[in-house]
XYZ file of C-alpha atoms in Angstrom:
699
model
C 98.587 75.122 134.300
C 100.252 78.370 135.303
C 98.249 81.273 136.994
C 98.118 83.217 133.658
C 97.034 80.528 131.347
C 93.775 78.720 130.962
C 92.890 75.501 129.400
C 90.062 74.880 126.772
C 88.908 72.209 124.870
C 87.873 73.403 121.302
C 86.383 71.103 118.854
C 87.849 68.101 120.680
C 91.404 69.697 120.903
C 93.019 70.924 124.343
C 94.752 74.489 124.106
C 96.218 76.768 126.560
C 95.865 80.297 126.033
C 96.314 83.540 128.206
C 93.586 84.564 130.215
C 93.557 87.706 128.461
C 92.538 86.130 125.272
C 89.252 86.583 123.883
C 87.496 83.229 123.239
C 87.596 83.903 119.282
C 91.559 84.277 119.688
C 91.482 81.029 121.663
C 89.526 79.319 118.850
C 91.620 80.840 116.097
C 94.909 79.439 117.982
C 93.374 76.038 118.005
C 93.075 76.690 114.014
C 89.297 77.178 113.810
C 88.033 79.812 111.584
C 85.407 82.150 113.151
C 83.435 84.756 110.891
C 83.090 88.076 112.127
C 82.098 91.767 110.910
C 82.222 94.054 113.857
C 85.523 92.510 115.471
C 88.794 94.263 114.691
C 92.177 93.220 116.449
C 93.223 96.934 116.970
C 89.589 98.428 117.739
C 87.656 98.009 121.155
C 85.040 95.008 121.016
C 81.749 95.994 120.286
C 79.867 92.597 120.237
C 77.027 93.919 117.888
C 77.390 91.677 114.840
C 77.030 88.201 116.617
C 78.665 86.545 113.427
C 81.180 84.852 115.687
C 78.922 82.650 117.771
C 80.244 79.510 118.963
C 78.849 76.718 121.156
C 79.720 76.594 124.878
C 78.659 73.062 126.113
C 76.426 73.638 129.083
C 75.576 77.377 128.054
C 72.012 78.287 127.611
C 72.725 79.933 124.105
C 75.535 80.487 121.756
C 78.347 82.755 122.743
C 79.733 85.744 120.929
C 83.392 84.475 120.891
C 84.811 88.222 120.309
C 83.495 89.567 123.585
C 83.889 86.490 125.882
C 87.075 86.617 127.854
C 89.094 83.373 128.477
C 89.804 84.440 132.056
C 86.061 84.784 132.988
C 84.908 81.414 131.755
C 84.637 78.653 134.596
C 85.584 75.014 134.313
C 82.953 72.141 133.872
C 81.424 70.836 137.108
C 83.724 67.779 137.057
C 87.117 70.204 136.705
C 87.781 69.885 133.224
C 88.332 72.593 130.889
C 85.064 74.199 129.062
C 84.159 72.446 125.697
C 83.844 74.680 122.701
C 82.545 73.713 119.402
C 83.135 76.320 116.572
C 81.145 73.840 114.086
C 78.322 71.545 113.690
C 74.696 71.884 113.409
C 74.177 74.114 116.563
C 76.785 76.597 115.528
C 75.512 76.553 111.873
C 72.064 77.267 112.562
C 73.045 80.190 114.915
C 75.210 81.601 112.160
C 72.379 81.271 109.286
C 70.047 83.104 111.579
C 72.662 85.793 112.127
C 73.361 85.862 108.498
C 69.575 86.124 107.415
C 69.010 89.066 109.782
C 71.798 91.081 108.355
C 70.472 90.437 104.848
C 67.141 91.436 105.740
C 67.618 95.095 104.834
C 70.920 94.696 102.686
C 70.447 95.683 98.744
C 71.278 93.536 96.116
C 73.792 95.953 94.929
C 76.674 93.124 94.376
C 76.820 93.871 90.526
C 77.517 97.555 90.962
C 79.141 97.726 94.280
C 82.892 98.737 94.546
C 83.292 96.193 97.424
C 82.580 93.395 95.146
C 85.079 90.901 95.060
C 86.722 91.943 98.561
C 83.502 92.056 100.569
C 83.310 90.144 103.662
C 79.641 90.078 103.700
C 79.591 88.764 100.176
C 82.005 85.780 101.255
C 80.497 84.905 104.333
C 76.953 84.967 102.746
C 78.282 82.182 100.543
C 79.631 80.204 103.697
C 77.007 80.869 106.103
C 73.831 82.218 104.124
C 70.369 80.479 103.380
C 69.603 79.453 99.798
C 66.516 81.826 99.869
C 64.925 84.632 102.129
C 61.867 84.339 104.316
C 61.449 88.053 104.584
C 58.957 89.555 102.192
C 58.243 93.156 103.401
C 60.269 96.091 101.426
C 63.910 96.709 102.382
C 64.453 99.850 104.249
C 66.597 102.703 102.461
C 68.985 105.238 104.404
C 70.015 108.564 103.033
C 73.791 108.919 101.689
C 75.943 110.990 103.959
C 78.664 113.628 102.602
C 81.957 112.431 104.182
C 84.104 114.469 101.891
C 86.042 114.027 98.850
C 87.758 110.680 99.832
C 84.980 108.531 101.048
C 81.802 107.533 99.212
C 78.914 106.470 101.285
C 75.978 104.229 100.052
C 74.439 103.836 103.747
C 71.826 101.353 102.786
C 74.259 98.670 102.678
C 75.753 99.290 106.361
C 75.113 96.628 108.742
C 75.948 98.711 111.913
C 79.030 97.140 112.304
C 80.331 100.195 114.217
C 84.131 99.579 113.134
C 84.164 103.302 111.477
C 82.964 104.772 114.648
C 85.344 103.138 116.822
C 88.375 103.800 114.503
C 87.413 107.680 114.458
C 87.238 107.724 118.195
C 89.980 105.407 119.349
C 92.638 105.619 116.311
C 92.212 108.918 114.768
C 90.993 110.795 117.610
C 88.581 112.972 115.718
C 85.005 111.824 116.964
C 83.243 112.827 113.893
C 81.475 109.643 113.088
C 78.750 108.046 115.319
C 75.294 106.115 115.301
C 72.087 107.718 115.964
C 68.698 106.060 116.718
C 67.723 102.904 117.277
C 66.358 99.191 115.941
C 65.626 99.776 112.127
C 65.854 103.407 112.339
C 69.707 102.951 113.337
C 71.992 104.715 111.065
C 75.590 105.669 110.926
C 76.371 109.592 110.400
C 79.005 112.271 110.590
C 78.652 114.939 113.314
C 76.060 117.701 112.052
C 76.496 115.955 108.613
C 79.865 117.500 108.071
C 82.647 116.118 106.148
C 85.608 114.260 107.711
C 88.698 116.146 108.582
C 91.038 113.365 110.092
C 94.282 112.991 107.951
C 93.468 108.991 108.465
C 89.924 108.996 107.372
C 90.428 106.844 103.977
C 91.126 103.775 106.594
C 87.297 103.689 107.165
C 87.226 102.141 103.680
C 89.370 99.092 104.693
C 87.662 98.738 107.633
C 84.214 98.551 106.054
C 82.921 94.990 105.730
C 80.606 95.748 103.186
C 80.001 98.507 100.403
C 78.823 101.340 102.432
C 82.055 103.065 102.719
C 84.142 103.128 99.479
C 86.692 105.145 97.814
C 85.237 108.119 96.129
C 88.299 108.491 93.561
C 88.445 104.902 92.933
C 84.639 104.475 92.279
C 83.939 102.290 89.362
C 87.608 102.379 87.906
C 88.312 98.514 88.144
C 87.510 95.430 89.694
C 90.097 93.727 92.478
C 90.846 90.820 89.946
C 91.638 93.230 87.060
C 94.402 94.673 88.946
C 98.456 94.126 89.434
C 99.245 94.303 92.811
C 102.719 95.431 93.857
C 104.091 95.859 97.462
C 106.258 98.951 97.793
C 107.009 102.065 100.032
C 105.176 105.202 100.371
C 107.059 108.430 99.997
C 104.774 111.222 100.856
C 106.258 111.643 104.687
C 109.408 110.327 106.240
C 107.620 107.419 107.791
C 108.144 104.654 104.897
C 104.761 103.330 105.452
C 104.219 99.983 103.774
C 101.717 99.949 100.860
C 100.602 98.051 97.743
C 100.112 99.735 94.493
C 97.404 98.318 92.276
C 97.669 99.195 88.729
C 95.854 98.448 85.542
C 97.546 98.745 82.317
C 100.046 101.822 82.574
C 98.005 103.543 85.311
C 98.197 103.241 89.181
C 94.309 102.702 90.246
C 94.798 102.798 94.015
C 96.990 102.597 96.734
C 96.406 100.387 99.986
C 98.493 99.834 103.269
C 100.209 96.752 103.723
C 100.693 95.878 107.628
C 104.108 96.464 108.990
C 103.698 96.509 112.755
C 107.040 98.484 113.589
C 106.295 101.246 110.690
C 102.612 102.044 110.026
C 100.676 98.970 111.713
C 97.984 98.723 108.791
C 97.127 102.148 108.604
C 97.898 104.923 105.914
C 97.344 108.440 105.741
C 95.019 109.960 103.356
C 97.671 111.694 101.110
C 99.750 108.368 100.728
C 96.281 106.728 99.922
C 94.883 108.884 97.496
C 97.863 110.489 95.922
C 97.558 108.255 92.949
C 95.655 110.383 90.454
C 98.688 112.941 90.638
C 100.933 110.192 89.315
C 99.259 110.774 85.921
C 98.946 114.543 85.946
C 101.511 117.336 85.126
C 104.129 114.900 83.971
C 107.404 115.386 82.322
C 107.598 112.896 79.732
C 110.148 114.098 77.490
C 113.134 116.243 77.724
C 112.971 119.960 77.253
C 115.526 122.899 76.506
C 114.514 126.326 76.723
C 114.787 128.288 73.347
C 114.270 131.977 72.661
C 112.605 132.131 76.274
C 110.146 128.953 75.772
C 110.497 125.308 77.115
C 110.831 123.115 73.814
C 110.559 119.287 73.548
C 113.466 117.897 72.393
C 115.499 114.419 72.218
C 117.678 113.056 74.807
C 120.814 113.739 72.663
C 120.059 117.499 72.336
C 119.104 117.687 76.153
C 122.345 116.077 77.074
C 124.316 118.353 74.817
C 122.789 121.561 76.461
C 123.322 120.074 79.888
C 126.985 119.547 78.832
C 127.615 123.055 78.057
C 126.072 123.940 81.175
C 128.217 121.821 83.411
C 131.220 123.098 81.681
C 131.176 126.026 83.896
C 133.956 126.491 86.709
C 133.328 123.810 89.505
C 133.131 126.463 91.887
C 129.896 127.936 89.964
C 127.821 124.817 89.790
C 125.555 123.590 92.600
C 123.440 120.360 92.828
C 120.338 120.732 95.321
C 118.479 117.553 95.933
C 114.635 117.561 96.726
C 112.273 115.977 99.149
C 111.460 112.923 97.377
C 115.014 111.773 95.762
C 115.615 108.086 95.996
C 119.211 106.891 96.989
C 120.218 105.566 93.699
C 120.122 109.219 91.994
C 121.490 111.008 95.229
C 124.500 108.807 94.962
C 124.949 108.834 90.954
C 124.390 112.894 90.928
C 127.075 113.134 93.739
C 129.419 111.045 92.314
C 129.260 112.973 89.031
C 129.503 116.426 90.857
C 132.798 115.204 92.557
C 133.976 113.781 89.452
C 133.567 117.430 87.873
C 135.271 118.789 90.916
C 131.826 120.479 92.246
C 131.721 120.672 96.172
C 128.605 122.548 96.030
C 126.039 119.815 96.955
C 123.256 119.790 99.479
C 119.889 117.962 100.233
C 118.970 120.115 103.317
C 116.563 122.683 103.746
C 118.000 126.082 103.029
C 119.595 127.339 106.380
C 120.019 123.802 107.838
C 123.594 122.697 108.874
C 122.845 119.443 110.580
C 124.372 116.013 108.971
C 127.662 117.514 107.869
C 129.548 115.784 110.604
C 128.273 112.148 109.235
C 127.261 111.132 112.746
C 124.204 109.634 111.562
C 122.627 109.329 115.084
C 122.146 112.878 115.214
C 119.825 113.309 112.396
C 117.843 110.270 112.545
C 114.770 109.024 114.819
C 116.901 106.857 117.065
C 114.083 105.645 119.311
C 111.945 104.231 116.471
C 108.438 104.606 115.552
C 107.248 101.786 117.650
C 109.428 103.001 120.405
C 107.045 105.569 121.578
C 104.755 102.657 122.925
C 107.478 101.589 125.220
C 108.077 105.502 126.374
C 106.753 106.939 129.899
C 106.945 110.312 128.678
C 107.387 112.429 125.159
C 108.624 116.033 124.545
C 107.886 117.478 120.931
C 109.936 120.200 119.889
C 109.061 122.471 116.881
C 107.027 119.314 115.212
C 103.225 118.782 114.528
C 103.323 114.922 114.047
C 99.775 115.067 113.202
C 100.795 116.719 109.890
C 104.176 115.590 109.417
C 103.816 112.064 110.123
C 99.921 111.288 110.411
C 100.266 107.404 111.011
C 102.834 107.902 114.006
C 100.731 110.447 115.609
C 98.168 107.683 115.918
C 100.647 105.491 117.333
C 101.234 108.302 120.105
C 97.740 108.499 120.693
C 97.585 104.998 121.285
C 100.468 105.029 123.838
C 98.447 107.997 125.466
C 95.261 106.164 125.546
C 96.549 102.781 126.604
C 99.688 103.151 128.307
C 99.141 106.860 129.872
C 101.980 108.427 128.007
C 102.487 112.177 129.214
C 103.350 114.335 126.115
C 104.744 117.970 126.428
C 104.899 120.487 123.351
C 107.487 123.102 122.796
C 106.458 125.145 119.688
C 103.019 125.622 117.856
C 99.939 124.496 119.887
C 97.798 122.416 117.811
C 95.184 119.957 117.957
C 97.172 116.725 117.953
C 94.247 114.519 118.881
C 95.623 113.792 122.462
C 96.121 115.925 125.771
C 99.581 117.673 126.140
C 101.204 120.152 128.118
C 102.331 123.174 126.463
C 105.606 124.457 127.656
C 106.086 127.551 125.144
C 106.308 128.722 121.773
C 110.188 129.259 121.358
C 113.212 127.410 122.166
C 113.961 129.333 125.202
C 111.481 126.865 126.948
C 114.085 124.353 127.180
C 116.236 126.544 129.478
C 115.476 125.392 132.952
C 113.172 122.610 131.989
C 114.813 119.989 134.080
C 114.200 121.870 137.185
C 110.754 123.256 136.181
C 107.776 122.603 138.313
C 105.208 121.079 135.959
C 103.691 117.566 135.290
C 105.406 116.871 131.964
C 108.810 118.422 133.386
C 108.397 115.944 136.300
C 107.225 113.118 134.143
C 110.282 113.521 131.914
C 112.699 113.733 134.927
C 111.335 110.589 136.448
C 110.620 108.384 133.221
C 112.544 105.145 132.830
C 112.221 105.649 128.872
C 111.726 109.277 128.108
C 111.590 110.332 124.294
C 112.893 114.054 122.872
C 111.843 114.588 119.173
C 112.863 117.522 117.183
C 111.169 118.424 114.181
C 113.288 119.010 110.994
C 111.784 122.677 110.467
C 113.745 123.807 113.745
C 117.076 122.578 112.369
C 116.343 125.033 109.334
C 116.328 127.993 111.696
C 119.204 130.151 112.155
C 119.849 129.027 115.525
C 118.945 125.482 114.457
C 122.316 123.712 115.611
C 121.935 125.215 119.051
C 118.500 124.254 119.537
C 119.555 120.690 118.476
C 122.462 120.867 120.758
C 120.241 122.215 123.733
C 117.655 119.560 123.220
C 120.241 116.944 123.104
C 121.815 118.286 126.454
C 118.551 118.005 128.017
C 118.073 114.471 126.752
C 121.481 113.883 128.582
C 120.358 115.444 131.535
C 117.169 113.264 132.052
C 119.002 110.329 131.027
C 117.210 109.540 127.957
C 119.917 108.205 126.219
C 121.399 104.931 128.061
C 122.409 101.514 127.098
C 119.123 100.140 126.402
C 117.461 103.217 125.244
C 118.330 106.001 122.720
C 115.367 108.496 123.743
C 116.533 111.294 121.391
C 116.002 111.896 117.590
C 114.638 113.921 114.778
C 111.481 113.641 113.025
C 111.979 114.398 109.235
C 109.347 115.106 106.825
C 110.713 114.438 103.474
C 111.063 110.817 102.364
C 114.426 111.364 100.736
C 116.300 113.396 103.424
C 117.813 110.541 105.642
C 118.690 108.496 102.640
C 120.625 111.601 100.793
C 122.135 112.530 104.032
C 123.454 108.947 104.194
C 124.964 108.918 100.792
C 127.038 112.200 101.745
C 125.106 114.565 99.826
C 126.280 117.366 101.826
C 128.740 120.186 100.834
C 132.198 119.032 100.104
C 135.327 120.833 101.369
C 134.752 124.405 101.172
C 131.236 123.953 99.183
C 128.157 126.052 99.241
C 125.092 124.938 101.019
C 121.393 125.015 99.746
C 120.975 128.893 100.527
C 124.516 129.819 99.079
C 123.693 127.453 95.958
C 120.216 129.428 95.330
C 121.701 132.970 96.089
C 122.258 133.996 92.799
C 126.237 133.316 92.662
C 126.173 130.242 90.437
C 126.609 129.761 86.885
C 124.526 126.359 86.852
C 122.184 124.742 89.269
C 121.450 121.220 89.153
C 117.929 120.588 90.772
C 117.342 116.905 91.748
C 113.326 117.281 92.164
C 113.831 120.316 94.137
C 110.452 122.064 94.226
C 110.183 123.142 97.677
C 113.377 125.552 97.870
C 113.045 129.236 97.175
C 113.836 129.366 93.504
C 113.408 133.164 93.041
C 116.950 134.306 93.733
C 118.992 132.049 91.550
C 119.599 134.981 89.428
C 120.991 134.412 85.842
C 122.076 130.603 86.569
C 121.579 128.176 84.118
C 118.756 125.684 85.804
C 118.748 121.958 84.972
C 116.123 120.179 86.440
C 115.584 116.344 86.882
C 112.304 115.309 88.139
C 108.805 113.674 87.460
C 106.527 116.458 87.650
C 106.007 119.957 86.110
C 106.263 122.003 89.296
C 108.279 124.940 90.529
C 111.372 123.307 89.642
C 110.673 122.882 85.806
C 108.995 126.010 85.541
C 112.256 127.704 86.506
C 114.596 125.179 84.568
C 116.161 125.991 81.339
C 116.758 122.169 80.585
C 114.394 119.529 81.916
C 115.339 115.722 82.257
C 112.367 113.777 82.990
C 112.676 111.125 85.835
C 110.555 108.479 86.819
C 108.171 108.676 89.937
C 108.549 106.465 92.803
C 105.835 103.971 91.300
C 107.881 103.475 88.402
C 111.092 102.104 89.433
C 112.901 99.880 92.197
C 114.600 102.487 94.383
C 116.089 102.693 97.606
C 114.449 105.150 100.484
C 115.658 105.555 104.019
C 112.984 106.506 106.477
C 113.219 109.013 109.366
C 114.500 106.219 111.684
C 117.118 104.976 109.360
C 115.394 101.871 108.130
C 116.331 101.373 104.580
C 113.393 100.163 102.444
C 113.106 99.541 98.640
C 110.119 100.476 96.357
C 109.164 98.106 93.410
C 108.116 99.298 90.198
C 104.174 98.694 89.541
C 104.057 100.691 86.396
C 106.466 101.741 83.509
C 107.999 105.437 83.532
C 105.778 107.895 81.444
C 106.797 108.268 77.965
C 110.610 109.073 77.887
C 111.268 109.467 81.447
C 114.156 107.546 83.028
C 115.181 106.484 86.445
C 117.194 109.073 88.270
C 120.345 107.232 88.555
C 120.299 106.288 84.790
C 120.042 109.961 83.743
C 123.133 110.715 85.911
C 125.037 107.828 84.447
C 124.403 108.523 80.592
C 125.407 112.048 81.568
C 128.413 111.373 83.065
C 129.634 109.754 79.581
C 128.422 112.846 77.626
C 130.473 115.171 79.848
C 133.478 112.776 79.799
C 133.361 111.477 83.351
C 131.946 108.105 83.152
C 130.563 106.678 86.254
C 131.998 103.182 87.263
C 128.276 101.413 87.342
C 126.372 100.215 84.489
C 123.501 98.975 86.471
C 121.354 99.502 89.462
C 122.764 96.320 91.261
C 126.064 97.723 90.712
C 125.504 101.145 92.166
C 123.783 99.585 95.050
C 127.114 97.617 95.561
C 128.767 101.010 95.708
C 126.536 102.237 98.110
C 127.090 99.310 100.277
C 130.891 99.705 100.108
C 130.774 103.468 100.937
C 128.166 102.900 103.740
C 127.477 99.495 105.517
C 123.866 100.997 106.591
C 122.635 100.058 102.998
C 123.731 96.351 103.443
C 120.609 95.658 105.392
C 116.836 96.328 104.389
C 113.759 96.748 106.665
C 116.183 96.965 109.953
C 115.809 100.200 112.242
C 119.081 100.562 114.170
C 117.345 101.905 117.494
C 119.713 101.912 120.279
C 122.433 100.253 118.554
C 124.208 103.884 117.970
C 123.467 104.901 121.395
C 127.388 105.299 122.110
C 127.523 107.929 119.407
C 124.474 109.586 120.709
C 126.156 109.919 124.184
C 128.702 112.334 122.680
C 127.666 116.271 122.940
C 126.422 117.670 119.849
C 128.519 120.903 119.057
C 126.955 124.375 118.547
C 125.162 124.583 121.775
C 127.441 127.371 123.180
C 126.135 130.028 120.436
C 122.619 130.206 122.516
C 119.228 129.629 121.167
C 117.093 132.702 119.795
C 113.504 133.540 120.882
C 111.307 133.117 117.855
C 108.254 130.779 118.070
C 108.987 127.225 116.689
C 106.679 126.366 113.598
C 105.992 122.761 112.168
C 107.374 122.028 108.552
C 104.178 121.804 107.175
C 101.333 124.186 106.553
C 99.011 122.254 104.210
C 99.200 118.449 104.676
C 97.635 117.636 101.530
C 100.039 119.787 99.177
C 103.519 119.200 100.214
C 105.100 117.554 97.078
C 105.054 117.743 93.218
C 102.968 114.675 93.025
C 100.288 116.053 95.621
C 100.006 119.443 93.876
C 99.504 117.481 90.831
C 96.592 115.544 92.374
C 93.166 116.789 91.796
C 91.918 114.881 95.014
C 94.460 116.664 97.030
C 93.430 119.909 95.867
C 89.758 119.235 96.786
C 90.739 118.148 100.369
C 93.116 121.168 100.570
C 89.924 123.496 99.782
C 87.713 121.551 102.095
C 90.175 121.814 104.820
C 90.249 125.778 104.352
C 86.466 125.586 104.319
C 86.023 126.217 100.596
C 83.968 124.505 98.141
C 85.321 122.797 95.221
C 84.386 124.826 92.228
C 81.962 122.988 89.410
C 82.407 122.935 85.678
C 79.361 124.951 85.566
C 81.054 127.648 87.592
């Protein structure tokens, strides 16, 4: 037996496990099933529910297996491995006793509890509970707490497992939940009875093993067994978190996280989780054409005829602008149609941005990978607030700071990021002389084995954006953040569709105009592909064709509206900020007459006499793979595979950086896209964040 392994005899089976394992992990390694309420793999050990009791032969009492480290156990007197029993009368009696205590004060709410059907207490009471109760006194009652518009509380059901407390303190980094009092008076509450403010607060709903914390927007909507469950990909930020869309009939009922250790672990941001009510509001479900100054519902034929007339303008007077949520298939079909019409004015970047035009992918993706921050020794964030732009990744940074002693530096806006960092300055001029600066983070970056430099996308939309990117890249080369086995330089995007659109080549063609020029008022026709986050006040007299799913800024400006499917209504390709190609799956049908984006442009190409060469989504994806090999593999982040391309200097550094403060890309976390702005839940969260009360109907 090696020094770092330990032998155990579990239920008559000899196993060898690392000394760092808990006894619970060792038992599960041997195939035993251990019930638990307070234990969670990603949280610290509390050891307070006692449901995981096992028998250690020779010990005076049952052992809480979650809190017993294998390395601290002793061998039997005769030198044989310790004997552990996870079943039998002794263990069963111990667990029956624990379950009886847990149920003493638990209310008989199962028929009306939203946790019914997915309740750990319900399931384990069947397996380990007694047939009757010996407790005859009145059950205690606990006052419910207001945790905000997302989390519904019925605290009488709480069994004090403290999972929510530990999550708030350790993962979210916002210590707003705690336990007060002792014994029968103990209860979980929020700090000063205020609402939760973390962008990850909804995860306590998944963590709660009983019905004490449930989803307030989902309350009484459906039972778990009534729902169709479809695994998909989130598009509320550029992380590409893996999700499960639960639908009933033609409506999305809730969105849950799916475990992906490389992307989102098992967490999900509140925006991603509670956005679902926005999928049914303010939807564009029929084509519209503006007649006499008013948008009028028409059929597809009339809408296409109007679009054909608009696209008959000179090619140099037509521009295509792609929005933040655009899927790869739509971007490719729209780009192919634009080029077939001779249009070179195409862009998917924010106004003012010039990155990505050279086609070097490594200059606009998150090369170190999201998981890579757990390997990094030092991290420099330039012009980004990951708590708002990538909330789940921010929790991973906190994890690395908490457990791996990651040193963090920030250039740009100083904000509460839930971990300690050194603020180096507000503007990009802080990069000058950083290599020789006498500061803790500068020294950490110089001496780090794996330093990490991350530039926010909002930086690249500045007038000096290219120069800042080049300066940050030069610094990364200077501190050797880019070497054979480590690509420690990347861009953190905030829009799900950005990297995929750049990979398709949705940038200005030869002599073509960029986003700012297309929207400057010089165009006769502008095609907006779900572009609602751009300034549309300067388009002049241009005819605007809007292809999108929601009635937002783009639709209100449009002369022709072609309704498109939302991300839950189609099988579509998205590429996350680290260059990982992923696919959504259709959970519900598109609303009304809405169609998938690529199909709209394929049909439109027929009408304008420039028929595209593919008739199906599969044929389109085959064309994508031929045009760019990155689309050939799903679920793969390139990481250091492109390190050679990163070693070459980025042009534009000689123009010099400006002095203006770097600002984050997102102001209001909850209202960043058309789906979010259509969501009543997100509106309530935004108001609560601003310290405003949600108006009641009577007001």
